[in-house]
Coordinates of C-alpha atoms in Angstrom, one line a residue:
Chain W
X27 CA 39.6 249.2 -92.3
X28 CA 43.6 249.2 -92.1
X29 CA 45.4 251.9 -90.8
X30 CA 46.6 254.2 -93.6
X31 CA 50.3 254.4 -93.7
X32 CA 52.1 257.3 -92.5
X33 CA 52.0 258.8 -96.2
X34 CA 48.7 258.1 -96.8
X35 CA 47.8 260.0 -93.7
X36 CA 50.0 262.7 -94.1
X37 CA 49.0 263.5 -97.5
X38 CA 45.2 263.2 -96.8
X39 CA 46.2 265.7 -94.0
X40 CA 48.2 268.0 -96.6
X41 CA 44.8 267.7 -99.0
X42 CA 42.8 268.3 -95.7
X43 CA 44.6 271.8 -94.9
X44 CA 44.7 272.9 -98.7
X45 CA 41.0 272.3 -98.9
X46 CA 40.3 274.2 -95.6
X47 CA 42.2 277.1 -96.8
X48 CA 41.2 277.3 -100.5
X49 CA 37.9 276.6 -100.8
X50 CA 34.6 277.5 -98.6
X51 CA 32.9 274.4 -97.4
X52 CA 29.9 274.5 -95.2
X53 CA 31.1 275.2 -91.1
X54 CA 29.5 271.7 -90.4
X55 CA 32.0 270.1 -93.3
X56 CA 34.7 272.8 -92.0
X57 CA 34.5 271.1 -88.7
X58 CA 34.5 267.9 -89.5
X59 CA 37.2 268.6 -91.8
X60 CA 39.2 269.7 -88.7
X61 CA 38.6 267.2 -86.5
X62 CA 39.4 264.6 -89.8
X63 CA 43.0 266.8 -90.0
X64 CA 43.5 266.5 -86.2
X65 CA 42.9 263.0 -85.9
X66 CA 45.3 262.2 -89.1
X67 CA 48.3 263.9 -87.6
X68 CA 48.2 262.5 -84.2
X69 CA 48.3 259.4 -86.5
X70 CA 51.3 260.7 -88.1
X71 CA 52.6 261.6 -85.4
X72 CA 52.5 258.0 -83.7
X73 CA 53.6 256.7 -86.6
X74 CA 57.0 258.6 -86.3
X75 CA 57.4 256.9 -82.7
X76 CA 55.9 253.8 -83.3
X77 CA 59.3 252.6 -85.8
X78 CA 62.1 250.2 -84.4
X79 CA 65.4 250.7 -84.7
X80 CA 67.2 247.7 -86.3
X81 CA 69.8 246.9 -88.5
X82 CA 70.0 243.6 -90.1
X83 CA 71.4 242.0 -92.6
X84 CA 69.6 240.2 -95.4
X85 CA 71.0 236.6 -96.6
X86 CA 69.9 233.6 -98.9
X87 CA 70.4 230.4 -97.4
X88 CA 72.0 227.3 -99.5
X89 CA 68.7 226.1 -99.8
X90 CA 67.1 229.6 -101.1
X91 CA 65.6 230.3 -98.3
X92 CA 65.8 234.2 -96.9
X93 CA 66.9 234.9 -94.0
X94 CA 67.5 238.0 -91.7
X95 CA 69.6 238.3 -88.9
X96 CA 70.3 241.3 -86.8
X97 CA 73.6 242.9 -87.7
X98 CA 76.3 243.2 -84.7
X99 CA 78.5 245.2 -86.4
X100 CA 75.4 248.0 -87.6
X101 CA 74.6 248.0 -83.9
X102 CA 78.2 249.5 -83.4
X103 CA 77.5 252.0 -86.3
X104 CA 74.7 253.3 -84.5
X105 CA 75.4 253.1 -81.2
X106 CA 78.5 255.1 -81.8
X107 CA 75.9 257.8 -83.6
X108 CA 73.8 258.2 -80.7
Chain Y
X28 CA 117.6 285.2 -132.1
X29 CA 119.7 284.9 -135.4
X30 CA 120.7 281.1 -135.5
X31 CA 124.1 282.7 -137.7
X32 CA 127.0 283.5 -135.6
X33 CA 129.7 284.6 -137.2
X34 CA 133.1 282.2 -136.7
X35 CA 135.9 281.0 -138.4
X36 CA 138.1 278.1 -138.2
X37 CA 140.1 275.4 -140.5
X38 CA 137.5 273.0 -139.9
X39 CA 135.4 274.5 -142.7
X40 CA 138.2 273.3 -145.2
X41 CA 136.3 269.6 -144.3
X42 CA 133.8 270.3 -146.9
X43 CA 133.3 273.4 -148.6
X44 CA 130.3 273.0 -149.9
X45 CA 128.4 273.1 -146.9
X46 CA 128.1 276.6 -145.0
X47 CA 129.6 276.5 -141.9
X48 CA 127.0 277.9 -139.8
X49 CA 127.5 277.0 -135.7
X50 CA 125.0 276.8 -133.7
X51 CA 125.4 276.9 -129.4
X52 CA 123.9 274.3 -127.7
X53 CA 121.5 276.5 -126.6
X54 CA 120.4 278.0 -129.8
X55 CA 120.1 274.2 -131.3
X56 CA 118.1 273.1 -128.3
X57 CA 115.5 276.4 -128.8
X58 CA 115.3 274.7 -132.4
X59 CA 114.3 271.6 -131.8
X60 CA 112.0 272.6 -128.9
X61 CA 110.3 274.7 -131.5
X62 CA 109.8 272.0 -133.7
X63 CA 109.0 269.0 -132.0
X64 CA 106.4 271.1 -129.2
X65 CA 104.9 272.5 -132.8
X66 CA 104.6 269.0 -134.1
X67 CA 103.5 267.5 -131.3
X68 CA 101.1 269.5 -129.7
X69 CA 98.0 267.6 -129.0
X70 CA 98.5 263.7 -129.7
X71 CA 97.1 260.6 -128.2
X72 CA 99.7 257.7 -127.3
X73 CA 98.9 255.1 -125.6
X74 CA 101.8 252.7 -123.4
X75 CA 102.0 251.1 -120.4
X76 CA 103.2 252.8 -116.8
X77 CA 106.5 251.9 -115.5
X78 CA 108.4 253.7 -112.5
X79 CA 105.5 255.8 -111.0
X80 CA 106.4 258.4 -109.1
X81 CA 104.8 261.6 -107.0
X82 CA 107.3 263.4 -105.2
X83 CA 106.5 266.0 -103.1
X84 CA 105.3 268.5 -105.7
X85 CA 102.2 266.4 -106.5
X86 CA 102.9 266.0 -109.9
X87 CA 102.9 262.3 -111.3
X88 CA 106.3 261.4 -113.2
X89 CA 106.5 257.8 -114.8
X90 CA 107.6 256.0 -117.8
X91 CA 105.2 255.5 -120.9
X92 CA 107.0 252.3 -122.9
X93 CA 106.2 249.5 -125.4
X94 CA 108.1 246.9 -126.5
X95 CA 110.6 248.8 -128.4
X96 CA 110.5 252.2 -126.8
X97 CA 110.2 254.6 -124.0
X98 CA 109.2 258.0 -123.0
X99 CA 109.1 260.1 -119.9
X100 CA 105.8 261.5 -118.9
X101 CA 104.6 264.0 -116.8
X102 CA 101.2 264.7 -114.8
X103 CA 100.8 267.8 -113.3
X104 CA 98.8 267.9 -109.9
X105 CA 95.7 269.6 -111.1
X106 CA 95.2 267.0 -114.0
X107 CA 95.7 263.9 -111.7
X108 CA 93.6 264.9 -109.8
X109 CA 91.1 264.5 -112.0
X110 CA 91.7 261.0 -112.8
X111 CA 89.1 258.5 -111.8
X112 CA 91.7 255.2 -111.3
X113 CA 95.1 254.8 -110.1
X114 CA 97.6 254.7 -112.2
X115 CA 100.1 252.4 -111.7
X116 CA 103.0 250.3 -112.9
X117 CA 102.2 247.7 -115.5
X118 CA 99.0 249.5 -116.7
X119 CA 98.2 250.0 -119.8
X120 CA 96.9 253.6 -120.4
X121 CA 95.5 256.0 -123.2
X122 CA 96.7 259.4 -122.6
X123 CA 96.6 262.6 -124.6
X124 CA 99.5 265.1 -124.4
X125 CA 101.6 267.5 -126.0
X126 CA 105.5 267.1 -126.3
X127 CA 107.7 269.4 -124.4
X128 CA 111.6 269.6 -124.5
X129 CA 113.4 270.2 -121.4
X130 CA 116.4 272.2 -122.0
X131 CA 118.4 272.1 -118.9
X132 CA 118.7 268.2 -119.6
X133 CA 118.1 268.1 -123.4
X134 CA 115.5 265.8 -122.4
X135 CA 112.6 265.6 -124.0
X136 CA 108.8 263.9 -122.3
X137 CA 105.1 264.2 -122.9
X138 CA 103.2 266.2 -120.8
X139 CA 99.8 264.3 -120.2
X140 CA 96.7 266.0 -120.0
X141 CA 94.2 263.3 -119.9
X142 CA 94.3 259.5 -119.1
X143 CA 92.3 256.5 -119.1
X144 CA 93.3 253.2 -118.8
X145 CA 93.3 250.9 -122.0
X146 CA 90.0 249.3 -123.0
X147 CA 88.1 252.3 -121.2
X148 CA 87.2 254.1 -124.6
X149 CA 86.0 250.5 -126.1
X150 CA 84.0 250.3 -122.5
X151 CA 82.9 253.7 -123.4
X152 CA 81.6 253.0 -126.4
X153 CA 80.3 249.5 -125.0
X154 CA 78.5 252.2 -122.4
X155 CA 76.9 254.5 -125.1
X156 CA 75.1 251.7 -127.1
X157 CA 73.9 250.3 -123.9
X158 CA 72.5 253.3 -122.6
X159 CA 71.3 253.9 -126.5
X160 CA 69.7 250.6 -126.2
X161 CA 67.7 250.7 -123.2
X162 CA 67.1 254.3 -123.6
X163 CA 65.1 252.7 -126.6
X164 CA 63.5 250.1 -124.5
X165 CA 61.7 252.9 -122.2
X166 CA 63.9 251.6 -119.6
X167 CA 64.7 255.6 -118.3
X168 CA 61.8 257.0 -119.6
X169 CA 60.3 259.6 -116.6
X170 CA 57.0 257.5 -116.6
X171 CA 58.8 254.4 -114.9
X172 CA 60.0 256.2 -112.2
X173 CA 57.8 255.2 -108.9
X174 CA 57.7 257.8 -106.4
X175 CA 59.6 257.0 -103.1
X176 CA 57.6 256.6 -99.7
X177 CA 57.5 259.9 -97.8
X178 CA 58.6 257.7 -94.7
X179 CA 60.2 254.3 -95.4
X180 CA 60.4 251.8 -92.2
X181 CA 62.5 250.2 -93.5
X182 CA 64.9 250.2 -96.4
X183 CA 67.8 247.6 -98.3
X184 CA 71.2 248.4 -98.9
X185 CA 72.1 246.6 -101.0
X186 CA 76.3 247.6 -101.3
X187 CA 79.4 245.6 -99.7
X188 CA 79.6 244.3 -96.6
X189 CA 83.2 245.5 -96.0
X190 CA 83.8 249.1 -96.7
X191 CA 82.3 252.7 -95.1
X192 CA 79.6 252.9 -97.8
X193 CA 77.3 250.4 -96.0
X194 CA 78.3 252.3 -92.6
X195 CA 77.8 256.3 -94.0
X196 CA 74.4 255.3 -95.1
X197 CA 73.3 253.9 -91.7
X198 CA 75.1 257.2 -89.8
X199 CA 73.3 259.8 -91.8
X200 CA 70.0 258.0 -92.2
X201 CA 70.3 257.3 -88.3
X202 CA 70.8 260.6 -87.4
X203 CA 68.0 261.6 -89.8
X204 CA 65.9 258.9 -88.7
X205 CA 66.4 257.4 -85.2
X206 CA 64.0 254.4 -85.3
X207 CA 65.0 253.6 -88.8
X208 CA 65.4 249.9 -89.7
X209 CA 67.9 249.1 -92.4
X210 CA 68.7 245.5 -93.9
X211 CA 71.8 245.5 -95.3
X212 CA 71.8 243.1 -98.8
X213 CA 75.3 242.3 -98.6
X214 CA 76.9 241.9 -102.7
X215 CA 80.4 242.5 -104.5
X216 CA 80.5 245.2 -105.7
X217 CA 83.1 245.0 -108.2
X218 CA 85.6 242.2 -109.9
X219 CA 84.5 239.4 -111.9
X220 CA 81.2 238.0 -109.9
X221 CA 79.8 241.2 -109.1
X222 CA 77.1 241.4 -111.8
X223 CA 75.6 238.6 -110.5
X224 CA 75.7 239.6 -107.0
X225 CA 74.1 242.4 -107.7
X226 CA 71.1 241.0 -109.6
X227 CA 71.0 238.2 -106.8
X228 CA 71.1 240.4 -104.3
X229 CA 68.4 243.2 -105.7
X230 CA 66.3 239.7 -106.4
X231 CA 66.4 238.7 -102.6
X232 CA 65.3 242.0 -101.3
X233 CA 62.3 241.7 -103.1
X234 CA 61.7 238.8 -102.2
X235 CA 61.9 239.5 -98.2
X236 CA 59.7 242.6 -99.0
X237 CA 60.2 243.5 -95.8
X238 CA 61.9 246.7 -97.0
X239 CA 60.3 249.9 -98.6
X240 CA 62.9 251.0 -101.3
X241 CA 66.5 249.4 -102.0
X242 CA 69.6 251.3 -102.2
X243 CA 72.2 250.5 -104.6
X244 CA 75.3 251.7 -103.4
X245 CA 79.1 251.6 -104.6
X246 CA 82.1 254.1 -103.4
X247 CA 84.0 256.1 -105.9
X248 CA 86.1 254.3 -108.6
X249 CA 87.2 253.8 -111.9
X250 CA 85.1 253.2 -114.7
X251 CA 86.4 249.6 -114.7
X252 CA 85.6 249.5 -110.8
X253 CA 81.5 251.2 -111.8
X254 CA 81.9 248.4 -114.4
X255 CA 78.8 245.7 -112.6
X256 CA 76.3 248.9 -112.6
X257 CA 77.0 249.9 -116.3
X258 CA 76.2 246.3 -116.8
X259 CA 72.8 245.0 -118.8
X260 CA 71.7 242.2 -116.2
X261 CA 71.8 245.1 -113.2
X262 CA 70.0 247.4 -115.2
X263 CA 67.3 245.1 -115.8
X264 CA 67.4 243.9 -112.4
X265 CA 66.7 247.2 -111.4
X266 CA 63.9 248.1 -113.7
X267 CA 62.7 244.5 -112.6
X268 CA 62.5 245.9 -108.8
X269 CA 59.2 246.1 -107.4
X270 CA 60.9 248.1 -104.6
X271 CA 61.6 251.7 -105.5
X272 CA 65.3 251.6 -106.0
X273 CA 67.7 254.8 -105.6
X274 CA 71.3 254.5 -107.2
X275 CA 74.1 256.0 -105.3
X276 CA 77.4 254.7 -107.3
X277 CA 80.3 256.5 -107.2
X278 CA 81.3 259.9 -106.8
X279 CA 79.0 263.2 -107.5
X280 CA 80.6 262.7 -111.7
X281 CA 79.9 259.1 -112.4
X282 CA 77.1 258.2 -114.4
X283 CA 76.0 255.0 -114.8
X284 CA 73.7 252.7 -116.1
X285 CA 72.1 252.2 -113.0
X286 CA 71.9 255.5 -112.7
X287 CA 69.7 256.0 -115.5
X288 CA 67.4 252.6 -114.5
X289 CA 66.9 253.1 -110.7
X290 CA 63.9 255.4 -109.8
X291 CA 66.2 257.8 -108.7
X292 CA 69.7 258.8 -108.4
X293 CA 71.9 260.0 -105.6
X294 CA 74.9 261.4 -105.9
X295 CA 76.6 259.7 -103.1
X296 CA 75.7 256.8 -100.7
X297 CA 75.4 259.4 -98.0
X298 CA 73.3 262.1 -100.1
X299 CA 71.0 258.3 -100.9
X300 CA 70.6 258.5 -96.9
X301 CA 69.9 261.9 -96.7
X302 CA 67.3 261.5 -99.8
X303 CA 65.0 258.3 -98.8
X304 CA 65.4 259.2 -95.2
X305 CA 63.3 262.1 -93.9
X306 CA 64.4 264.3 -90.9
X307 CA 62.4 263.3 -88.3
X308 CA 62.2 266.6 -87.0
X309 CA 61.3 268.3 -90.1
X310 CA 58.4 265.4 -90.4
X311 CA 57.2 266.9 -86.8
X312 CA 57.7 270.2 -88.0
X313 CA 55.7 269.6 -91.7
X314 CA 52.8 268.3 -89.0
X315 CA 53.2 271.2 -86.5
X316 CA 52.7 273.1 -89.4
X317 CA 49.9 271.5 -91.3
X318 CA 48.0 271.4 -87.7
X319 CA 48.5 275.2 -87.2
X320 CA 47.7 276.1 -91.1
X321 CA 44.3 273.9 -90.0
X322 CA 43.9 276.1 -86.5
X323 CA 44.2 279.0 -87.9
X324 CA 42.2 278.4 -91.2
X325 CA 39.4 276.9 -88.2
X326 CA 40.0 279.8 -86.1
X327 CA 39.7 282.3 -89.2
X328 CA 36.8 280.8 -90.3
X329 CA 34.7 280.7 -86.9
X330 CA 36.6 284.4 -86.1
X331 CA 34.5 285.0 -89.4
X332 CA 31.0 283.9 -88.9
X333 CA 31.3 285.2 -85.4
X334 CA 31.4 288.5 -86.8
X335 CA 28.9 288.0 -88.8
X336 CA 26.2 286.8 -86.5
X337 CA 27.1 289.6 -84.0
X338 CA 26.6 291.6 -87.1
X339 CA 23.3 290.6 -88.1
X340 CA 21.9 290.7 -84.4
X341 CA 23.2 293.7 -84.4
X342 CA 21.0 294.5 -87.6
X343 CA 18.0 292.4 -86.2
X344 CA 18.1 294.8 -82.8
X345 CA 17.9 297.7 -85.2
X346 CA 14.5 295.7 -86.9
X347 CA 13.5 295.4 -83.3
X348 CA 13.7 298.1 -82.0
X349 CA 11.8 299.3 -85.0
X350 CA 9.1 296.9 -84.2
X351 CA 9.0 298.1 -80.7
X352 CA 8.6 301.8 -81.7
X353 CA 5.8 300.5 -84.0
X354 CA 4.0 299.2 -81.5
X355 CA 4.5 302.4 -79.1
X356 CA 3.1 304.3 -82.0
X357 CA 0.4 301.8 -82.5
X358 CA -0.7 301.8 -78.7
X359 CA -0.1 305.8 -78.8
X360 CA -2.6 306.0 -81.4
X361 CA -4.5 303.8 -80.2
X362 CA -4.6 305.9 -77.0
X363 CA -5.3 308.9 -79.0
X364 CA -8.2 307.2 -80.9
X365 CA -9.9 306.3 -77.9
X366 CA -9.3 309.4 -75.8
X367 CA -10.6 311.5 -79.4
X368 CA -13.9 309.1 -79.5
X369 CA -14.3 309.9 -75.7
X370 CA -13.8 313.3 -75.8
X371 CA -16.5 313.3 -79.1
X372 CA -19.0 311.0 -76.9
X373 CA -18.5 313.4 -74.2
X374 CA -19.4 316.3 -76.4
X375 CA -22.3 314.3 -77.1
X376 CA -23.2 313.6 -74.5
X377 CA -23.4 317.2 -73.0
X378 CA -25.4 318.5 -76.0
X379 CA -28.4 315.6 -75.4
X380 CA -28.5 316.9 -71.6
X381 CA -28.4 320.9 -73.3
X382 CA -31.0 319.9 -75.2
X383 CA -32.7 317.6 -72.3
X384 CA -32.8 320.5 -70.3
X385 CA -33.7 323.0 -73.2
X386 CA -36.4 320.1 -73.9
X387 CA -37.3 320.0 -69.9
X388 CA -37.6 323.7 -69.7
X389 CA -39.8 323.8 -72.5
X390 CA -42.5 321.0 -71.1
X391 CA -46.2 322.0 -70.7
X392 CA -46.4 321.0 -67.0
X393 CA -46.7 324.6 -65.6
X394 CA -48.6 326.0 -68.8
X395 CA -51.4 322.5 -67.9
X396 CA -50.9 323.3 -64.5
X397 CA -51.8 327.1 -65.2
X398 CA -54.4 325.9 -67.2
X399 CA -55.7 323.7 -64.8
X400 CA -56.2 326.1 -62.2
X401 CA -57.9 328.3 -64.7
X402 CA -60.0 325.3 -65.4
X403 CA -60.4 325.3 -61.6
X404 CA -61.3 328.6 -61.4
X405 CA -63.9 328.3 -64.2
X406 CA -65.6 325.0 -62.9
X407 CA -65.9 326.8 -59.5
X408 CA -67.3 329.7 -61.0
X409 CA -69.6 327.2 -63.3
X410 CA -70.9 325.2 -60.0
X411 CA -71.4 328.5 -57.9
X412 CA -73.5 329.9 -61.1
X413 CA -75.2 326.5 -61.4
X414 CA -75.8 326.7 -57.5
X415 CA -77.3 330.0 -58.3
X416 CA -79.3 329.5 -61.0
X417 CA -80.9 325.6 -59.4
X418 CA -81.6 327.8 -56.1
X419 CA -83.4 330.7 -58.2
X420 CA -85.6 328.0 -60.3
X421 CA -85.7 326.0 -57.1
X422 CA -87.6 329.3 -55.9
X423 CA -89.9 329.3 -59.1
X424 CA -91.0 325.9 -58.8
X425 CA -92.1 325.0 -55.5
X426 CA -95.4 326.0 -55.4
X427 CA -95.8 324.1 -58.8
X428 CA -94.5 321.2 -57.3
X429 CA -97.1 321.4 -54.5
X430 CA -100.0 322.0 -56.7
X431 CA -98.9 319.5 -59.0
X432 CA -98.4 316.7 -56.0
X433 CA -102.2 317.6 -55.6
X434 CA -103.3 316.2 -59.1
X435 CA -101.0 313.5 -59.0
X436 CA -103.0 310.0 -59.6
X437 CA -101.3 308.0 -57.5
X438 CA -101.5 310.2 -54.3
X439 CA -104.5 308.8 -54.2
X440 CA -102.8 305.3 -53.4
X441 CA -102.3 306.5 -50.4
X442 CA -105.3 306.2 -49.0
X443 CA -106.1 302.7 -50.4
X444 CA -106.5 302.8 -53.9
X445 CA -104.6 300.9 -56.5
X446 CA -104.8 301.2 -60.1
X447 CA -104.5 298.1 -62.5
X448 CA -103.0 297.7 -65.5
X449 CA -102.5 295.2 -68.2
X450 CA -99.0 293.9 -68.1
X451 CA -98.7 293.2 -71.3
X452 CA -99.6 297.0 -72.7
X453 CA -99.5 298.6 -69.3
X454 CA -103.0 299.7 -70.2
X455 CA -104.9 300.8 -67.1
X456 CA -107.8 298.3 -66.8
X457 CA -110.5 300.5 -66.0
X458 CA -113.0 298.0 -67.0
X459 CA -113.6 294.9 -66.0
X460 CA -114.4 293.7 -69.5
X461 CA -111.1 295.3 -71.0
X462 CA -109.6 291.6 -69.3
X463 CA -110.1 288.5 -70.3
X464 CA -110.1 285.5 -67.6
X465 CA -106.5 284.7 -67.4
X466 CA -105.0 287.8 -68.3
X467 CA -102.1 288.8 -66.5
X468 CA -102.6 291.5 -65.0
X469 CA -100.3 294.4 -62.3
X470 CA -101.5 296.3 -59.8
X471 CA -100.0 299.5 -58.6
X472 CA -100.3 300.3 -54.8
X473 CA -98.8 303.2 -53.0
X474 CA -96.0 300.9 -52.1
X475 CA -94.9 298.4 -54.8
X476 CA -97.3 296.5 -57.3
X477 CA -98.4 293.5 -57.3
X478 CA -98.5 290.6 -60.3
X479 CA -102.1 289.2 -60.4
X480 CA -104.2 286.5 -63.1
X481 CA -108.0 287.4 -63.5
X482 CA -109.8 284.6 -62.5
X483 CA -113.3 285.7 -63.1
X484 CA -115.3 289.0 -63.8
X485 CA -118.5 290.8 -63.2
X486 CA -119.5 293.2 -64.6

């Protein structure tokens, strides 16, 4: 099974904690709920970290073809942010 | 003020039909200011800007002409301000203004209020039946709208190449965002080509798909300048997207067609940054949350049943110990049955050896014993009696006995004799013809008999 994408996860987690606090499952389905919620947001949480930083700049090619190529001048942009 | 001054002179004698009323220069300036501001108060006029000016004060002075005339016109600050083109020299404008005269000059200008380059109010209008038209396609309607990722990897820009819009996204969606990739879909953004552009270049970033969402992005400008996103083919490009795509054209004020299309719109291209993007740290901190909210709701929970168990062994300690008292009763009673039965067998017991004894006390050993030494008494009394009596009769008889020996028979045995007797009938054979030969006969001596046969006889 693919990973679920950072929103996927997240939301499963937000549904996760809503149904842990509103309703009354069984301690076994509780638990398991819990350990479901813990696993999803260290998933989350990796999937902050797990982004690179680039900044590119899209272009169509005579031919048609697409092309990306990292952008020089972006790089100053951010640099200059960090 | 009264316009009539009095005043005299020869010149009335030019023609006396007309009242010589004078007026100062003053009082007929104050007229006609009256009159042409009350004639003229609100009117459109439309011209073209010569020899703009803003001196210091910030208001806008130029020249509104046509081919045969002129007039001076004024801008104050506040109302330029508000403008959303340059004005400048050559360009035609629509303005609405009210006429003011200017006494210390006996000049007279408009005083503009509102301006707009010529052509916008036909590109208004050109705005309002597009917007009208793809209003009644569906093209804004809510239901289009696609939600945008909570976290985008990446995202187009698609905006100029030249010019701080492409660069304010990247700083504030960097700083929101650190390890953020952005793909910049370089276009026009205005003139003659940028329609196309545009379309090409939304076209292009869905075709990479690499991104998550496109922005489209234009600085402020006039509504000539806006002009490509208020277009049809960028509209439709847009609600073509298979990318979310967020509009950010323009300043805060500008609506346009785009605007309406695109999934969402941003004020600004920074506030498009700050919308699409997520705040890292807020991210962490939505998880930090979600993860204590799912503790806690854990902890309540088992906080909860633990309660309750100590609870109920609490109650089942009371059940046991009611148990345990049961069974002390039980074995108590028990104890108390037994002992009871003891104590009754006990009783018992005691009253068979009572009675044993009663029963022992009463037996007839000493009354038979008693008796028997009566009878004792008695039978030695009897046998001394008996004695007595045998030894009297003894004393009686003994001189019967001797004569009686005397006559007896077979004393006479003794001295030889035998007697013989038939042993059949034990009939004394006294003679010889009372046996037959062969008869058995016995014959008595003193001592013993004897068994004999007759063999013969005489007689």
């Amino acid at each position: 099974m693919a990973q679920p994408s950072f929103e996927a996860a997240f939301k499963q987690l937000e549904k996760i904690v809503a149904e842990l606090e509103s309703g009354d499952p069984p301690l076994e389905t509780a638990i398991r709920k819990f350990e479901e919620g813990m696993r999803l947001a260290r998933l989350c949480s990796r999937k902050l970290d797990e982004t690179e930083k680039r900044i590119s700049v899209l272009m169509e090619t005579d031919d048609g073809r697409v092309e990306e190529h990292p952008l020089r001048d972006a790089e100053a942009v951010k640099d200059s942010e960090s | 003020m009264d316009s009539k001054t009095p005043s005299g002179g020869p010149s009335a004698s030019a023609d006396p039909a007309i009242p010589r009323t004078v007026l100062s220069v003053s009082q007929l300036t104050l007229k006609i200011k009256q009159l042409v501001e009350a004639a003229f108060e609100f009117i459109w006029i439309t011209g073209e800007i010569s020899n703009f000016k803003i001196p210091a004060s910030g208001h806008a002075y130029f020249t509104l002409k046509d081919a045969e005339a002129q007039i001076a016109a004024v801008m104050f600050r506040g109302v330029r301000r508000t403008l959303r083109f340059e004005p400048r020299d050559g360009l035609g404008v629509v303005g609405l203004g009210r006429i003011s005269v200017y006494p210390p000059r006996g000049t007279y200008q408009i005083i503009l209020e509102y301006l707009e380059p010529a052509g916008a109010g036909a590109l208004q209008q050109a705005f309002e039946a597009l917007k009208a038209k793809l209003a009644a396609e569906g093209l804004f309607d809510v239901v289009r709208k696609r939600p945008l990722p909570l976290l985008p990897r990446k995202i187009a820009v698609v905006t100029s190449a030249t010019g701080a819009v492409f660069h304010d996204i990247c700083h504030v969606a960097l700083r929101r965002f650190p390890s953020l990739a952005i793909q910049l879909v370089p276009t026009a953004v205005q003139g003659a080509a940028a329609v196309e552009a545009i379309v090409r270049a939304i076209a292009l970033a869905n075709r990479d798909a690499s991104a998550e969402l496109i922005i489209v992005a234009r600085g402020g400008g006039s509504l000539e300048d806006l002009q490509a996103f208020n277009s049809e083919p960028v509209a439709r490009a847009i609600a073509a997207s298979s990318l979310p795509v967020v509009s950010a054209v323009g300043h805060e004020t500008d609506y346009t067609i785009a605007d309406f299309v695109a999934d969402l719109r941003a004020p600004t291209p920074s506030a498009a940054a700050e919308i699409v993007v997520p705040m890292k740290s807020e991210l962490i901190g939505r998880i930090h949350h979600l993860v204590d909210r799912l503790h806690g709701r854990l902890r309540a929970r088992m906080n909860l049943y633990r309660a309750r168990i100590g609870e109920m062994a609490a109650r089942l300690n009371v059940t046991r110990r009611r148990i345990d008292e049961t069974r002390l009763r039980l074995d108590d009673m028990a104890a108390r049955m037994v002992r009871s039965l003891q104590q009754r067998f006990a009783y018992q017991r005691q009253r068979i050896r009572w009675i044993e004894a009663r029963l022992l006390a009463a037996h007839p050993r000493q009354r038979m014993a008693r008796m028997r030494e009566r009878l004792a008494a008695q039978t030695d009394h009897l046998v001394l009696a008996h004695r007595l009596f045998v030894a009297r009769r003894r004393q009686g008889l003994d001189p019967l006995v001797a004569r009686l020996t005397a006559l007896n028979p077979l004393a006479v045995l003794g001295r030889g004799y035998s007697i013989t007797r038939r042993l059949a009938d034990h009939c004394v054979v006294s003679d010889a013809g009372s046996v037959a030969a062969g008869t058995d006969v016995e014959i008595l001596l003193a001592r013993g008999r004897l068994k004999a046969r007759v063999t013969g006889k005489r007689d």
